[in-house]
CSV table of C-alpha atoms in Angstrom, one decimal:
chain,number,residue,atom,x,y,z
A,1179,MET,CA,-163.4,41.9,61.4
A,1180,HIS,CA,-159.7,41.5,60.9
A,1181,ARG,CA,-159.4,44.4,58.5
A,1182,THR,CA,-161.1,46.5,61.3
A,1183,LYS,CA,-158.7,45.5,64.0
A,1184,VAL,CA,-155.7,46.4,61.7
A,1185,LYS,CA,-157.1,49.8,61.0
A,1186,VAL,CA,-157.6,50.6,64.8
A,1187,ALA,CA,-154.0,49.7,65.3
A,1188,GLU,CA,-152.8,52.0,62.6
A,1189,GLU,CA,-154.8,55.0,63.9
A,1190,ALA,CA,-153.3,54.4,67.4
A,1191,LEU,CA,-149.6,54.5,65.9
A,1192,ASP,CA,-150.7,57.8,64.3
A,1193,ALA,CA,-151.8,59.3,67.5
A,1194,ASN,CA,-148.4,58.1,68.9
A,1195,THR,CA,-146.3,60.0,66.2
A,1196,THR,CA,-148.3,63.2,66.9
A,1197,ILE,CA,-147.5,63.0,70.4
A,1198,ALA,CA,-144.0,61.9,69.8
A,1199,ASN,CA,-143.4,64.9,67.6
A,1200,ALA,CA,-144.8,67.2,70.2
A,1201,ASN,CA,-142.4,65.7,72.9
A,1202,ARG,CA,-139.6,66.2,70.3
A,1203,GLU,CA,-140.5,70.0,69.8
A,1204,ASP,CA,-140.4,70.3,73.5
A,1205,PHE,CA,-137.0,68.7,73.8
A,1206,ASP,CA,-135.6,70.8,71.0
A,1207,ARG,CA,-136.8,73.9,72.6
A,1208,GLU,CA,-135.0,73.1,75.6
A,1209,GLY,CA,-131.8,71.9,73.9
A,1210,VAL,CA,-132.2,68.4,75.3
A,1211,ARG,CA,-131.1,65.3,73.3
A,1212,VAL,CA,-133.0,62.0,74.1
A,1213,VAL,CA,-131.9,58.3,74.1
A,1214,ASN,CA,-134.5,55.8,74.3
A,1215,LEU,CA,-132.9,52.7,76.0
A,1216,MET,CA,-134.3,49.3,75.5
A,1217,SER,CA,-133.7,45.6,76.4
A,1218,ALA,CA,-134.9,42.4,77.6
A,1219,PRO,CA,-135.7,42.2,81.4
A,1220,GLY,CA,-132.4,41.8,83.2
A,1221,ALA,CA,-130.0,42.7,80.5
A,1222,GLY,CA,-128.4,45.3,82.7
A,1223,LYS,CA,-129.7,48.7,81.5
A,1224,THR,CA,-129.7,50.1,85.0
A,1225,THR,CA,-126.2,48.8,86.0
A,1226,LEU,CA,-124.8,50.2,82.7
A,1227,LEU,CA,-126.5,53.6,83.4
A,1228,GLU,CA,-125.0,53.5,87.0
A,1229,ALA,CA,-121.5,52.8,85.5
A,1230,ALA,CA,-121.6,55.3,82.7
A,1231,LEU,CA,-123.6,58.4,84.0
A,1232,GLY,CA,-121.3,59.2,86.9
A,1233,GLY,CA,-118.3,59.9,84.6
A,1234,LEU,CA,-120.1,61.7,81.9
A,1235,ASP,CA,-118.2,64.9,82.1
A,1236,GLY,CA,-119.5,67.9,80.6
A,1237,VAL,CA,-123.0,66.4,79.9
A,1238,ARG,CA,-125.8,67.0,82.4
A,1239,ALA,CA,-128.0,63.9,82.1
A,1240,GLY,CA,-131.3,62.9,83.4
A,1241,VAL,CA,-133.1,59.8,83.4
A,1242,LEU,CA,-136.9,58.8,82.9
A,1243,GLU,CA,-137.5,55.2,84.4
A,1244,GLY,CA,-140.1,53.2,82.8
A,1245,ASP,CA,-141.4,50.2,84.6
A,1246,VAL,CA,-144.8,48.4,85.0
A,1247,GLN,CA,-144.5,48.8,88.5
A,1248,GLY,CA,-142.3,50.0,91.6
A,1249,SER,CA,-139.4,52.4,91.7
A,1250,LEU,CA,-136.4,50.1,92.3
A,1251,ASP,CA,-134.4,51.5,89.3
A,1252,ALA,CA,-135.1,54.9,89.9
A,1253,ASP,CA,-134.1,54.6,93.5
A,1254,ARG,CA,-130.8,52.9,92.6
A,1255,LEU,CA,-130.0,55.9,89.9
A,1256,SER,CA,-131.0,58.6,92.5
A,1257,ALA,CA,-127.7,57.9,94.2
A,1258,LEU,CA,-125.9,59.6,91.2
A,1259,HIS,CA,-127.5,62.9,92.1
A,1260,LEU,CA,-129.1,63.2,88.8
A,1261,PRO,CA,-132.7,64.2,88.1
A,1262,VAL,CA,-134.6,60.8,87.9
A,1263,VAL,CA,-138.4,60.5,87.3
A,1264,GLN,CA,-140.3,57.2,87.7
A,1265,LEU,CA,-143.0,56.4,85.3
A,1266,ASN,CA,-145.1,53.3,86.0
A,1267,THR,CA,-147.2,51.8,83.3
A,1268,ASP,CA,-149.8,50.4,85.9
A,1269,GLY,CA,-150.6,53.7,87.1
A,1270,GLY,CA,-153.4,54.7,84.7
A,1271,PHE,CA,-151.9,53.3,81.6
A,1272,GLY,CA,-153.2,49.5,82.0
A,1273,GLY,CA,-150.0,47.8,83.0
A,1274,GLU,CA,-148.7,48.4,79.4
A,1275,CYS,CA,-145.5,46.4,78.4
A,1276,HIS,CA,-143.8,49.6,76.8
A,1277,LEU,CA,-143.4,53.2,76.9
A,1278,ASP,CA,-145.4,55.3,74.3
A,1279,ALA,CA,-145.1,58.9,73.6
A,1280,ASN,CA,-148.3,59.8,75.6
A,1281,MET,CA,-146.8,58.2,78.9
A,1282,VAL,CA,-143.6,60.2,78.3
A,1283,ARG,CA,-145.5,63.4,77.7
A,1284,THR,CA,-147.3,62.8,81.0
A,1285,ALA,CA,-144.0,62.8,82.7
A,1286,LEU,CA,-142.4,65.8,81.0
A,1287,PRO,CA,-143.6,68.4,83.7
A,1288,ASP,CA,-141.7,66.5,86.3
A,1289,LEU,CA,-138.4,66.6,84.3
A,1290,PRO,CA,-136.1,69.8,84.7
A,1291,LEU,CA,-135.5,69.9,80.9
A,1292,GLY,CA,-133.9,73.3,81.3
A,1293,GLU,CA,-131.3,71.8,83.5
A,1294,ILE,CA,-130.2,68.9,81.4
A,1295,ASP,CA,-128.5,68.2,78.0
A,1296,LEU,CA,-129.3,64.4,77.7
A,1297,LEU,CA,-132.3,62.5,78.8
A,1298,ILE,CA,-132.2,58.9,79.0
A,1299,ILE,CA,-135.6,57.0,78.7
A,1300,GLU,CA,-135.1,53.7,80.2
A,1301,ASN,CA,-137.9,51.6,78.7
A,1302,VAL,CA,-139.8,48.6,80.2
A,1303,GLY,CA,-137.8,45.4,79.8
A,1304,ASN,CA,-139.3,43.8,76.7
A,1305,LEU,CA,-137.8,43.1,73.3
A,1306,VAL,CA,-141.1,43.4,71.4
A,1307,CYS,CA,-143.3,46.5,71.8
A,1308,PRO,CA,-141.0,49.1,72.8
A,1309,ALA,CA,-139.3,49.0,69.5
A,1310,GLU,CA,-142.8,50.0,67.9
A,1311,PHE,CA,-143.4,53.3,69.8
A,1312,ARG,CA,-141.5,56.5,69.0
A,1313,VAL,CA,-141.4,58.7,72.0
A,1314,GLY,CA,-139.7,61.6,70.7
A,1315,GLU,CA,-135.9,60.5,70.9
A,1316,ASP,CA,-133.0,61.3,69.0
A,1317,ALA,CA,-131.6,57.8,69.0
A,1318,LYS,CA,-132.6,54.4,70.0
A,1319,ALA,CA,-130.1,52.0,71.9
A,1320,MET,CA,-130.6,48.6,73.2
A,1321,VAL,CA,-128.7,46.4,75.6
A,1322,CYS,CA,-128.3,42.7,74.6
A,1323,SER,CA,-126.7,40.4,77.4
A,1324,VAL,CA,-124.5,37.5,76.4
A,1325,THR,CA,-126.4,35.2,78.8
A,1326,GLU,CA,-129.5,35.6,76.4
A,1327,GLY,CA,-128.1,33.5,73.6
A,1328,GLU,CA,-126.8,34.4,70.1
A,1329,ASP,CA,-130.3,33.9,68.5
A,1330,LYS,CA,-132.1,37.1,69.8
A,1331,PRO,CA,-131.5,39.3,66.7
A,1332,LEU,CA,-133.2,36.8,64.5
A,1333,LYS,CA,-136.2,36.2,67.0
A,1334,TYR,CA,-136.8,39.9,67.7
A,1335,PRO,CA,-135.5,41.4,64.4
A,1336,LEU,CA,-137.6,44.7,64.6
A,1337,MET,CA,-136.0,45.6,68.1
A,1338,PHE,CA,-132.3,45.2,66.7
A,1339,ARG,CA,-133.4,46.9,63.4
A,1340,THR,CA,-134.8,49.9,64.9
A,1341,CYS,CA,-131.6,50.6,67.1
A,1342,ASP,CA,-128.7,53.0,66.3
A,1343,LEU,CA,-126.7,51.3,69.1
A,1344,VAL,CA,-126.5,47.6,70.3
A,1345,VAL,CA,-124.7,47.3,73.5
A,1346,VAL,CA,-123.4,43.6,74.2
A,1347,ASN,CA,-123.4,43.5,77.9
A,1348,LYS,CA,-122.0,41.2,80.5
A,1349,ILE,CA,-119.1,40.1,78.4
A,1350,ASP,CA,-117.1,39.2,81.7
A,1351,LEU,CA,-119.3,36.0,81.8
A,1352,LEU,CA,-118.2,34.9,78.3
A,1353,PRO,CA,-115.5,32.5,79.9
A,1354,HIS,CA,-118.4,30.8,81.6
A,1355,LEU,CA,-121.0,30.4,78.8
A,1356,ASP,CA,-121.4,28.2,75.6
A,1357,TYR,CA,-121.7,31.4,73.6
A,1358,ASP,CA,-120.3,32.4,70.2
A,1359,LEU,CA,-119.9,36.2,70.2
A,1360,ASP,CA,-119.0,36.1,66.4
A,1361,LYS,CA,-122.4,34.5,65.7
A,1362,LEU,CA,-124.2,37.1,67.8
A,1363,LEU,CA,-122.5,39.8,65.8
A,1364,ALA,CA,-123.2,38.2,62.5
A,1365,ASN,CA,-126.9,38.0,63.5
A,1366,VAL,CA,-127.0,41.6,64.5
A,1367,ARG,CA,-125.4,42.6,61.3
A,1368,SER,CA,-127.9,40.3,59.2
A,1369,VAL,CA,-130.8,42.4,60.6
A,1370,ASN,CA,-129.1,45.8,61.0
A,1371,PRO,CA,-125.9,46.4,59.1
A,1372,HIS,CA,-125.6,49.9,60.3
A,1373,ALA,CA,-126.1,49.5,64.0
A,1374,GLU,CA,-123.0,50.6,66.1
A,1375,VAL,CA,-122.0,47.9,68.5
A,1376,ILE,CA,-120.4,48.1,71.7
A,1377,GLN,CA,-119.2,45.4,74.0
A,1378,THR,CA,-119.4,46.0,77.7
A,1379,SER,CA,-119.3,44.6,81.2
A,1380,ALA,CA,-121.2,47.1,83.5
A,1381,ARG,CA,-119.8,45.0,86.4
A,1382,THR,CA,-116.1,45.4,85.6
A,1383,GLY,CA,-116.3,48.6,83.7
A,1384,GLU,CA,-115.0,47.3,80.3
A,1385,GLY,CA,-116.2,49.0,77.4
A,1386,VAL,CA,-118.2,51.7,79.5
A,1387,GLU,CA,-116.1,54.5,78.2
A,1388,ALA,CA,-117.1,53.7,74.8
A,1389,PHE,CA,-120.7,53.9,75.8
A,1390,ARG,CA,-120.1,57.1,77.6
A,1391,HIS,CA,-118.4,58.5,74.3
A,1392,TRP,CA,-121.7,57.3,72.3
A,1393,LEU,CA,-123.9,59.1,74.8
A,1394,ALA,CA,-121.7,62.2,74.6
A,1395,HIS,CA,-122.1,62.3,70.9
A,1396,VAL,CA,-125.9,62.1,71.0
A,1397,ALA,CA,-125.9,64.9,73.4
A,1398,ASP,CA,-123.9,67.1,71.0
A,1399,LEU,CA,-126.2,66.3,67.8
A,1400,GLU,CA,-127.7,69.4,66.5
A,1401,PRO,CA,-131.5,69.3,66.6
A,1402,ALA,CA,-133.1,67.6,63.6
A,1403,PRO,CA,-134.6,70.2,61.0
A,1404,ALA,CA,-138.2,70.7,61.5
B,1059,MET,CA,-162.0,58.9,76.5
B,1060,HIS,CA,-160.0,57.0,79.1
B,1061,ARG,CA,-163.1,55.1,80.3
B,1062,THR,CA,-164.0,53.9,76.8
B,1063,LYS,CA,-160.5,52.5,76.3
B,1064,VAL,CA,-160.7,50.5,79.6
B,1065,LYS,CA,-164.1,49.2,78.4
B,1066,VAL,CA,-162.7,48.0,75.1
B,1067,ALA,CA,-159.8,46.1,77.0
B,1068,GLU,CA,-162.4,44.4,79.1
B,1069,GLU,CA,-164.3,43.0,76.2
B,1070,ALA,CA,-161.0,41.8,74.5
B,1071,LEU,CA,-160.2,39.7,77.6
B,1072,ASP,CA,-163.6,38.3,77.8
B,1073,ALA,CA,-163.4,37.0,74.2
B,1074,ASN,CA,-160.1,35.6,75.1
B,1075,THR,CA,-161.6,33.6,78.0
B,1076,THR,CA,-164.4,32.5,75.8
B,1077,ILE,CA,-161.9,30.9,73.3
B,1078,ALA,CA,-159.6,29.7,76.2
B,1079,ASN,CA,-162.5,27.7,77.4
B,1080,ALA,CA,-163.2,26.3,73.9
B,1081,ASN,CA,-159.5,25.3,73.7
B,1082,ARG,CA,-159.8,23.7,77.1
B,1083,GLU,CA,-162.8,21.5,76.2
B,1084,ASP,CA,-160.8,20.3,73.2
B,1085,PHE,CA,-158.0,19.4,75.2
B,1086,ASP,CA,-160.1,17.5,77.9
B,1087,ARG,CA,-162.0,15.6,75.2
B,1088,GLU,CA,-158.5,14.3,73.8
B,1089,GLY,CA,-157.2,13.8,77.4
B,1090,VAL,CA,-154.4,16.3,76.9
B,1091,ARG,CA,-153.0,18.3,79.7
B,1092,VAL,CA,-151.5,21.6,79.0
B,1093,VAL,CA,-148.7,23.9,80.4
B,1094,ASN,CA,-148.2,27.5,79.4
B,1095,LEU,CA,-144.3,28.0,79.7
B,1096,MET,CA,-143.3,31.8,79.9
B,1097,SER,CA,-140.1,33.8,80.6
B,1098,ALA,CA,-138.1,36.8,79.5
B,1099,PRO,CA,-136.1,36.4,76.3
B,1100,GLY,CA,-133.2,34.1,76.7
B,1101,ALA,CA,-134.1,32.7,80.1
B,1102,GLY,CA,-133.6,29.1,78.8
B,1103,LYS,CA,-137.1,27.8,78.1
B,1104,THR,CA,-136.0,25.8,74.9
B,1105,THR,CA,-132.8,24.4,76.4
B,1106,LEU,CA,-134.8,23.2,79.4
B,1107,LEU,CA,-137.4,21.6,77.1
B,1108,GLU,CA,-134.5,19.9,75.2
B,1109,ALA,CA,-133.1,18.6,78.4
B,1110,ALA,CA,-136.4,17.5,79.9
B,1111,LEU,CA,-138.6,16.1,77.3
B,1112,GLY,CA,-136.2,13.4,76.1
B,1113,GLY,CA,-136.4,11.4,79.3
B,1114,LEU,CA,-140.1,12.1,80.1
B,1115,ASP,CA,-140.9,8.3,80.3
B,1116,GLY,CA,-144.5,7.3,80.0
B,1117,VAL,CA,-145.7,10.8,78.9
B,1118,ARG,CA,-146.1,11.6,75.2
B,1119,ALA,CA,-145.4,15.4,75.0
B,1120,GLY,CA,-145.8,17.8,72.1
B,1121,VAL,CA,-144.7,21.2,72.0
B,1122,LEU,CA,-146.5,24.5,70.4
B,1123,GLU,CA,-143.7,27.1,69.8
B,1124,GLY,CA,-144.7,30.8,70.1
B,1125,ASP,CA,-142.4,33.2,68.6
B,1126,VAL,CA,-142.8,36.8,66.9
B,1127,GLN,CA,-140.8,35.3,63.9
B,1128,GLY,CA,-138.9,32.4,62.6
B,1129,SER,CA,-138.8,28.7,63.7
B,1130,LEU,CA,-135.3,28.5,65.5
B,1131,ASP,CA,-136.8,26.9,68.8
B,1132,ALA,CA,-139.1,24.5,66.8
B,1133,ASP,CA,-136.3,23.5,64.6
B,1134,ARG,CA,-134.1,22.7,67.8
B,1135,LEU,CA,-137.0,20.6,69.4
B,1136,SER,CA,-137.8,18.6,66.3
B,1137,ALA,CA,-134.5,16.8,67.0
B,1138,LEU,CA,-136.4,15.1,69.8
B,1139,HIS,CA,-138.8,13.5,67.6
B,1140,LEU,CA,-141.9,15.0,69.1
B,1141,PRO,CA,-144.8,16.8,67.6
B,1142,VAL,CA,-143.7,20.4,67.3
B,1143,VAL,CA,-145.8,23.1,65.7
B,1144,GLN,CA,-144.5,26.7,65.4
B,1145,LEU,CA,-146.9,29.5,65.8
B,1146,ASN,CA,-145.6,33.0,64.8
B,1147,THR,CA,-147.4,36.2,66.0
B,1148,ASP,CA,-146.2,38.2,63.0
B,1149,GLY,CA,-148.3,36.0,60.6
B,1150,GLY,CA,-151.5,37.6,60.8
B,1151,PHE,CA,-151.4,38.5,64.5
B,1152,GLY,CA,-149.8,41.8,64.2
B,1153,GLY,CA,-146.5,40.7,65.6
B,1154,GLU,CA,-148.0,40.4,69.1
B,1155,CYS,CA,-145.7,40.1,72.1
B,1156,HIS,CA,-147.6,37.2,73.7
B,1157,LEU,CA,-149.8,34.2,72.6
B,1158,ASP,CA,-153.6,34.5,73.4
B,1159,ALA,CA,-156.3,31.8,73.1
B,1160,ASN,CA,-157.2,32.6,69.6
B,1161,MET,CA,-153.8,32.3,68.4
B,1162,VAL,CA,-153.4,28.8,70.1
B,1163,ARG,CA,-156.8,27.8,68.7
B,1164,THR,CA,-155.7,28.6,65.0
B,1165,ALA,CA,-152.8,26.2,65.6
B,1166,LEU,CA,-154.8,23.2,67.0
B,1167,PRO,CA,-155.8,21.7,63.7
B,1168,ASP,CA,-152.0,21.1,63.2
B,1169,LEU,CA,-151.5,19.4,66.5
B,1170,PRO,CA,-152.0,15.5,67.0
B,1171,LEU,CA,-154.0,16.0,70.2
B,1172,GLY,CA,-155.1,12.4,70.0
B,1173,GLU,CA,-151.4,11.1,70.1
B,1174,ILE,CA,-150.1,13.2,73.1
B,1175,ASP,CA,-150.7,13.4,76.8
B,1176,LEU,CA,-149.0,16.7,77.5
B,1177,LEU,CA,-148.8,19.8,75.5
B,1178,ILE,CA,-146.2,22.5,76.2
B,1179,ILE,CA,-147.0,25.8,74.9
B,1180,GLU,CA,-143.8,27.9,74.8
B,1181,ASN,CA,-144.9,31.5,74.9
B,1182,VAL,CA,-143.2,34.6,73.3
B,1183,GLY,CA,-140.3,35.7,75.6
B,1184,ASN,CA,-141.9,38.5,77.6
B,1185,LEU,CA,-142.5,38.9,81.4
B,1186,VAL,CA,-145.5,41.2,80.8
B,1187,CYS,CA,-148.4,40.5,78.5
B,1188,PRO,CA,-148.3,36.7,78.3
B,1189,ALA,CA,-149.2,36.5,82.0
B,1190,GLU,CA,-152.6,38.3,81.1
B,1191,PHE,CA,-153.9,35.8,78.5
B,1192,ARG,CA,-155.4,32.3,79.5
B,1193,VAL,CA,-154.9,30.1,76.5
B,1194,GLY,CA,-156.7,27.0,77.9
B,1195,GLU,CA,-153.9,25.5,80.0
B,1196,ASP,CA,-153.9,23.5,83.1
B,1197,ALA,CA,-150.9,25.0,84.6
B,1198,LYS,CA,-148.7,28.0,84.1
B,1199,ALA,CA,-144.9,27.8,84.6
B,1200,MET,CA,-142.3,30.4,84.1
B,1201,VAL,CA,-138.3,30.2,83.9
B,1202,CYS,CA,-136.4,32.8,85.7
B,1203,SER,CA,-132.6,33.1,85.0
B,1204,VAL,CA,-130.4,33.9,87.7
B,1205,THR,CA,-128.6,36.2,85.2
B,1206,GLU,CA,-131.5,38.5,85.2
B,1207,GLY,CA,-131.1,39.8,88.8
B,1208,GLU,CA,-133.0,39.3,92.1
B,1209,ASP,CA,-135.5,42.1,91.5
B,1210,LYS,CA,-137.6,40.7,88.8
B,1211,PRO,CA,-140.6,39.3,90.8
B,1212,LEU,CA,-141.0,42.8,92.2
B,1213,LYS,CA,-140.8,44.4,88.6
B,1214,TYR,CA,-143.1,42.0,87.0
B,1215,PRO,CA,-145.2,40.7,89.8
B,1216,LEU,CA,-148.2,39.7,87.7
B,1217,MET,CA,-146.1,37.0,85.8
B,1218,PHE,CA,-144.7,35.5,89.1
B,1219,ARG,CA,-148.1,35.7,90.9
B,1220,THR,CA,-150.0,33.8,88.0
B,1221,CYS,CA,-147.5,30.8,87.7
B,1222,ASP,CA,-147.9,27.5,89.7
B,1223,LEU,CA,-144.1,26.8,89.1
B,1224,VAL,CA,-141.1,29.1,89.0
B,1225,VAL,CA,-138.0,27.4,87.4
B,1226,VAL,CA,-134.9,29.2,88.6
B,1227,ASN,CA,-132.3,28.4,85.8
B,1228,LYS,CA,-128.8,28.9,84.8
B,1229,ILE,CA,-127.7,28.0,88.6
B,1230,ASP,CA,-124.4,26.8,87.2
B,1231,LEU,CA,-123.5,30.6,86.7
B,1232,LEU,CA,-124.0,31.3,90.5
B,1233,PRO,CA,-120.4,31.3,91.3
B,1234,HIS,CA,-119.8,33.9,88.6
B,1235,LEU,CA,-122.4,36.4,89.6
B,1236,ASP,CA,-123.2,38.8,92.1
B,1237,TYR,CA,-126.4,37.2,93.0
B,1238,ASP,CA,-128.3,36.5,96.1
B,1239,LEU,CA,-130.4,33.4,95.6
B,1240,ASP,CA,-132.1,33.8,99.0
B,1241,LYS,CA,-133.2,37.4,97.9
B,1242,LEU,CA,-134.8,36.1,94.7
B,1243,LEU,CA,-136.5,33.4,96.6
B,1244,ALA,CA,-137.9,35.7,99.1
B,1245,ASN,CA,-139.0,38.1,96.5
B,1246,VAL,CA,-140.8,35.2,94.7
B,1247,ARG,CA,-142.5,34.3,98.0
B,1248,SER,CA,-143.5,37.8,98.7
B,1249,VAL,CA,-145.6,38.2,95.3
B,1250,ASN,CA,-146.6,34.3,95.2
B,1251,PRO,CA,-146.3,32.3,98.4
B,1252,HIS,CA,-147.9,29.3,96.8
B,1253,ALA,CA,-145.6,28.8,93.7
B,1254,GLU,CA,-143.5,25.7,93.6
B,1255,VAL,CA,-139.9,26.6,93.0
B,1256,ILE,CA,-137.5,24.4,91.2
B,1257,GLN,CA,-133.7,25.3,90.8
B,1258,THR,CA,-132.2,24.0,87.5
B,1259,SER,CA,-129.4,24.2,85.0
B,1260,ALA,CA,-130.6,23.0,81.7
B,1261,ARG,CA,-126.8,22.9,80.7
B,1262,THR,CA,-125.5,20.6,83.4
B,1263,GLY,CA,-128.8,18.9,83.9
B,1264,GLU,CA,-128.8,19.8,87.6
B,1265,GLY,CA,-132.7,19.9,88.8
B,1266,VAL,CA,-134.0,18.8,85.3
B,1267,GLU,CA,-135.4,15.7,87.0
B,1268,ALA,CA,-137.5,17.8,89.4
B,1269,PHE,CA,-138.9,19.6,86.4
B,1270,ARG,CA,-139.7,16.3,84.6
B,1271,HIS,CA,-141.3,15.2,87.9
B,1272,TRP,CA,-143.5,18.3,87.9
B,1273,LEU,CA,-144.5,17.9,84.1
B,1274,ALA,CA,-145.3,14.4,84.8
B,1275,HIS,CA,-147.6,15.3,87.7
B,1276,VAL,CA,-149.5,17.8,85.4
B,1277,ALA,CA,-149.9,15.3,82.7
B,1278,ASP,CA,-151.5,13.0,85.3
B,1279,LEU,CA,-154.1,15.5,86.5
B,1280,GLU,CA,-157.8,14.6,86.1
B,1281,PRO,CA,-159.7,17.1,83.9
B,1282,ALA,CA,-161.3,19.9,85.8
B,1283,PRO,CA,-164.7,19.7,86.4
B,1284,ALA,CA,-166.8,21.5,83.7
């Protein structure tokens, strides 16, 4: 019985890869680079985007907001006058705890791909399953709040390992926490020696320019060879 | 195709209920009451248990630690000289983002049920899927950190709705956050008017006695009628 279950999971992942590749072809055709942005709930993804996307000069950005339910984050980002599309996993997708390539594909007709250079896909807040599903992105980034403790790279290694960028957020709170930043950085390195790491406070603006710089670099990437 | 997928999910939930009921019968036979403790990653479940379980006079507690990988939290709780068993979802359970009744059942032989009155099952850090799977518990509790923002009950309503107790943790950080505690409490009430709410700081100890009192109350519950 157990062997059968594993086989089903592998088939599901294969279908996801097929659809992720189809998404990627559409993005490439329109010259859109894509970031899959992940984190635990409440790490500050939306606040970071509010801080960063306004000043992203020369890059036309759009956002696909993934949530189980509601449109709170999409409503906030709409104030930036960017194309923002809400994708709810409880609307026909069983309330899933992550975005997959098929969900993203369902939202593509609502996105003005011809009018943007960079699409940020803000995933459902979760450190486990979002790391397992490619959606057609050029880069994966995650936000890790210093309020979550230094041990998260060791407890959720796949998420940290799969990301090109780890944003360590809420560093304005460091003076008020029992938190060893060097330990966190060593834990990140132990599971992913190659990840870029940026320290930010979305609230004070510290480090946000470095995140903008990273986004602009992704937006300038050449399409991957087919 | 879509109809078929939904049908499979329903069957999986039914199997989970069957096994949860079997767990519950074992717990009742041994006179053990059980709390399913959930939260987002880094909300402070383990630190709260470290603070609360030491002074839980008259109640013999044990802990089942659920994590995708590793035994960091179980190692911390072992210092309390309580029975602690680690359950990893990546060891034969596909790296699942939640505990289900079957995983808990697999761990039961390692738990000295005859020697404890209260079992705390610390679930995988995740605000989505753990809310969907009964494991045979008497009560569900969640920890919600004030660093996660006030909107989480609206974004993850099933988790907040399913819990008997919501612990609002890290309140020592309130002076350093842009956080409206009344708004959080109103959001909790809007999705779950009946949940008990306790405010704590696991770090300073504030409110921990109220959490101990709640645990002792669960430990004293009569078994539910069969």
